[in-house]
GROMACS .gro file of C-alpha atoms in nm:
model
  199
    1MET     CA    1  12.583  13.058   5.008
    2ARG     CA    2  12.822  12.907   5.261
    3ILE     CA    3  12.934  12.553   5.183
    4ALA     CA    4  13.147  12.328   5.401
    5LEU     CA    5  13.368  12.088   5.204
    6PHE     CA    6  13.454  11.781   5.409
    7GLY     CA    7  13.652  11.504   5.245
    8THR     CA    8  13.757  11.218   5.467
    9SER     CA    9  13.930  10.882   5.428
   10ALA     CA   10  13.626  10.725   5.603
   11ASP     CA   11  13.809  10.395   5.649
   12PRO     CA   12  13.560  10.331   5.810
   13PRO     CA   13  13.357  10.643   5.897
   14THR     CA   14  13.300  10.673   6.271
   15ALA     CA   15  13.061  10.827   6.523
   16GLY     CA   16  13.318  11.109   6.536
   17HIS     CA   17  13.262  11.187   6.168
   18GLN     CA   18  12.888  11.184   6.231
   19LYS     CA   19  12.917  11.435   6.517
   20ILE     CA   20  13.125  11.669   6.296
   21LEU     CA   21  12.872  11.647   6.011
   22ARG     CA   22  12.580  11.723   6.243
   23TRP     CA   23  12.766  12.025   6.381
   24LEU     CA   24  12.859  12.150   6.033
   25SER     CA   25  12.495  12.123   5.923
   26GLU     CA   26  12.405  12.374   6.194
   27CYS     CA   27  12.673  12.623   6.084
   28TYR     CA   28  12.663  12.609   5.702
   29ASP     CA   29  12.400  12.631   5.429
   30TRP     CA   30  12.524  12.309   5.270
   31VAL     CA   31  12.765  12.034   5.378
   32ALA     CA   32  12.931  11.842   5.095
   33VAL     CA   33  13.107  11.526   5.209
   34TRP     CA   34  13.295  11.258   5.015
   35ALA     CA   35  13.527  10.965   5.068
   36ALA     CA   36  13.879  11.053   4.962
   37ASP     CA   37  14.202  10.872   4.890
   38ASN     CA   38  14.470  11.025   5.110
   39PRO     CA   39  14.804  11.026   4.926
   40PHE     CA   40  14.981  11.001   5.265
   41LYS     CA   41  14.807  10.671   5.350
   42SER     CA   42  14.835  10.327   5.196
   43HIS     CA   43  14.630  10.003   5.198
   44GLN     CA   44  14.292  10.175   5.203
   45THR     CA   45  13.960   9.995   5.168
   46PRO     CA   46  13.819  10.040   4.813
   47LEU     CA   47  13.671  10.386   4.764
   48ALA     CA   48  13.328  10.253   4.661
   49HIS     CA   49  13.285  10.080   5.001
   50ARG     CA   50  13.396  10.390   5.191
   51ALA     CA   51  13.154  10.608   4.993
   52THR     CA   52  12.868  10.366   5.065
   53MET     CA   53  12.950  10.372   5.438
   54LEU     CA   54  12.954  10.752   5.435
   55ARG     CA   55  12.609  10.754   5.270
   56LEU     CA   56  12.483  10.523   5.548
   57LEU     CA   57  12.636  10.752   5.810
   58ILE     CA   58  12.466  11.060   5.662
   59THR     CA   59  12.127  10.884   5.634
   60ASP     CA   60  12.156  10.796   6.004
   61ILE     CA   61  12.203  11.161   6.113
   62ASP     CA   62  11.910  11.300   6.307
   63THR     CA   63  11.899  11.668   6.209
   64PRO     CA   64  11.609  11.901   6.127
   65ARG     CA   65  11.803  12.048   5.833
   66GLN     CA   66  11.841  11.819   5.534
   67ASN     CA   67  12.154  11.998   5.416
   68ILE     CA   68  12.418  11.723   5.420
   69ALA     CA   69  12.488  11.520   5.107
   70LEU     CA   70  12.739  11.269   4.983
   71GLU     CA   71  12.898  11.449   4.688
   72GLN     CA   72  13.128  11.166   4.583
   73ASP     CA   73  13.200  11.318   4.241
   74LEU     CA   74  13.398  11.592   4.422
   75SER     CA   75  13.652  11.331   4.531
   76SER     CA   76  13.997  11.380   4.383
   77PHE     CA   77  14.351  11.286   4.476
   78ARG     CA   78  14.422  11.661   4.489
   79THR     CA   79  14.208  11.893   4.699
   80LEU     CA   80  14.267  12.179   4.457
   81GLU     CA   81  14.087  11.976   4.188
   82THR     CA   82  13.801  11.912   4.431
   83VAL     CA   83  13.763  12.286   4.489
   84GLU     CA   84  13.763  12.349   4.113
   85LYS     CA   85  13.480  12.095   4.076
   86ALA     CA   86  13.289  12.260   4.362
   87LYS     CA   87  13.325  12.605   4.204
   88PHE     CA   88  13.202  12.470   3.872
   89ARG     CA   89  12.894  12.323   4.045
   90TRP     CA   90  12.801  12.602   4.286
   91GLY     CA   91  12.960  12.904   4.121
   92GLU     CA   92  13.263  13.128   4.177
   93ASP     CA   93  13.078  13.350   4.425
   94THR     CA   94  13.009  13.068   4.672
   95ASP     CA   95  13.185  13.091   5.008
   96PHE     CA   96  13.375  12.762   5.048
   97THR     CA   97  13.522  12.636   5.374
   98LEU     CA   98  13.753  12.335   5.367
   99VAL     CA   99  13.712  12.128   5.683
  100ILE     CA  100  14.008  11.924   5.811
  101GLY     CA  101  14.095  11.751   6.135
  102SER     CA  102  14.375  11.888   6.353
  103ASP     CA  103  14.572  11.570   6.273
  104LEU     CA  104  14.622  11.701   5.916
  105LEU     CA  105  14.737  12.051   6.009
  106ASN     CA  106  15.111  11.981   5.992
  107GLN     CA  107  15.067  11.801   5.653
  108LEU     CA  108  14.899  12.100   5.489
  109PRO     CA  109  15.214  12.283   5.371
  110ARG     CA  110  15.304  11.969   5.168
  111TRP     CA  111  14.970  11.956   4.984
  112TYR     CA  112  14.965  12.008   4.608
  113ARG     CA  113  14.976  12.381   4.517
  114ILE     CA  114  14.876  12.470   4.870
  115GLU     CA  115  14.905  12.847   4.819
  116ASP     CA  116  14.661  12.834   4.524
  117LEU     CA  117  14.425  12.623   4.734
  118LEU     CA  118  14.436  12.862   5.031
  119GLN     CA  119  14.342  13.154   4.807
  120GLN     CA  120  14.016  12.981   4.715
  121VAL     CA  121  13.888  12.847   5.047
  122GLN     CA  122  13.876  12.931   5.413
  123LEU     CA  123  14.004  12.662   5.646
  124LEU     CA  124  13.818  12.519   5.943
  125ILE     CA  125  14.026  12.303   6.176
  126VAL     CA  126  13.830  12.054   6.388
  127PRO     CA  127  14.023  11.967   6.704
  128ARG     CA  128  14.080  11.594   6.749
  129PRO     CA  129  14.168  11.434   7.082
  130GLY     CA  130  14.538  11.351   7.083
  131TYR     CA  131  14.623  11.604   6.810
  132ALA     CA  132  14.688  11.940   6.970
  133ILE     CA  133  14.683  12.243   6.741
  134ASP     CA  134  15.034  12.378   6.778
  135GLN     CA  135  15.107  12.740   6.707
  136SER     CA  136  15.398  12.676   6.469
  137SER     CA  137  15.186  12.458   6.235
  138LEU     CA  138  14.909  12.718   6.248
  139GLU     CA  139  15.151  12.999   6.164
  140ALA     CA  140  15.304  12.798   5.878
  141VAL     CA  141  14.960  12.770   5.716
  142GLN     CA  142  14.880  13.136   5.782
  143ASN     CA  143  15.214  13.237   5.627
  144LEU     CA  144  15.107  13.053   5.311
  145GLY     CA  145  14.797  13.274   5.297
  146GLY     CA  146  14.553  13.056   5.489
  147GLN     CA  147  14.249  13.209   5.658
  148VAL     CA  148  14.213  12.968   5.948
  149ALA     CA  149  13.933  12.922   6.200
  150ILE     CA  150  13.919  12.665   6.480
  151ALA     CA  151  13.586  12.484   6.524
  152SER     CA  152  13.414  12.526   6.859
  153LEU     CA  153  13.375  12.152   6.865
  154THR     CA  154  13.606  11.877   6.978
  155GLY     CA  155  13.576  11.545   6.802
  156ILE     CA  156  13.491  11.229   6.994
  157ASP     CA  157  13.791  11.029   7.110
  158VAL     CA  158  13.737  10.753   6.853
  159SER     CA  159  13.918  10.681   6.530
  160SER     CA  160  13.901  10.468   6.218
  161THR     CA  161  14.253  10.345   6.300
  162ALA     CA  162  14.137  10.217   6.643
  163TYR     CA  163  13.868  10.014   6.471
  164ARG     CA  164  14.098   9.877   6.198
  165GLU     CA  165  14.371   9.781   6.444
  166HIS     CA  166  14.171   9.673   6.751
  167GLY     CA  167  13.812   9.615   6.633
  168ASP     CA  168  13.683   9.892   6.859
  169THR     CA  169  13.315   9.890   6.755
  170GLU     CA  170  13.236  10.169   7.006
  171ALA     CA  171  13.380  10.400   6.740
  172LEU     CA  172  13.115  10.301   6.485
  173THR     CA  173  12.741  10.348   6.436
  174PRO     CA  174  12.521  10.034   6.401
  175PRO     CA  175  12.455  10.075   6.024
  176ILE     CA  176  12.831  10.090   5.959
  177VAL     CA  177  12.897   9.783   6.174
  178ALA     CA  178  12.625   9.595   5.985
  179TYR     CA  179  12.769   9.694   5.647
  180ILE     CA  180  13.123   9.592   5.747
  181HIS     CA  181  13.000   9.248   5.856
  182GLN     CA  182  12.789   9.209   5.542
  183GLU     CA  183  13.082   9.293   5.313
  184HIS     CA  184  13.360   9.135   5.527
  185LEU     CA  185  13.568   9.451   5.495
  186TYR     CA  186  13.818   9.441   5.781
  187LYS     CA  187  14.025   9.164   5.935
  188CYS     CA  188  13.936   9.287   6.283
  189GLN     CA  189  13.561   9.231   6.223
  190ASP     CA  190  13.629   8.862   6.166
  191ALA     CA  191  13.820   8.851   6.494
  192THR     CA  192  13.533   9.030   6.671
  193THR     CA  193  13.281   8.780   6.535
  194LYS     CA  194  13.494   8.488   6.655
  195ARG     CA  195  13.526   8.649   6.999
  196TYR     CA  196  13.147   8.677   7.030
  197GLN     CA  197  13.106   8.313   6.922
  198LEU     CA  198  13.347   8.198   7.196
  199ARG     CA  199  13.150   8.374   7.471
   0.00000   0.00000   0.00000
């Protein structure tokens, strides 16, 4: 069984995340996704809200294969612990692929016990607009023992950061926008609401 492991900050999850999940569902037997706390980021929206938004995003995916699930109990501050949980659930013989965006490639060598992690998973790098995959970062990961593949997919040029900083709702799907407004999660959504009221 081939399982894609895709943890993301999802702060908030975007149409770009949705495109990646749909693509992964076509390439893997199972796609396990969860909202994660990134130790390199601060001031994140509470994990429970991000997990709920991810569930909404998954429910909204139109795919013939029902092989994507929010596996929030896999979430851990350390990816190595996540992989250990996944192996306990699906068995040692399962073929695990860890999916990361190209924006995280140069961080990888600093991850907790990265060499142990790379022995247990294959890596799939999803290219993101604005984050070129440079050869030196790739080689650094390969030198640590990483088996690296590059996805034949380029993410949409949207980001969670663009929404948080500028209220760019084009980045989000309608169920996520509705949930953000319902829960009053981001300062920018209040500004967006005021802007619409002024028109």
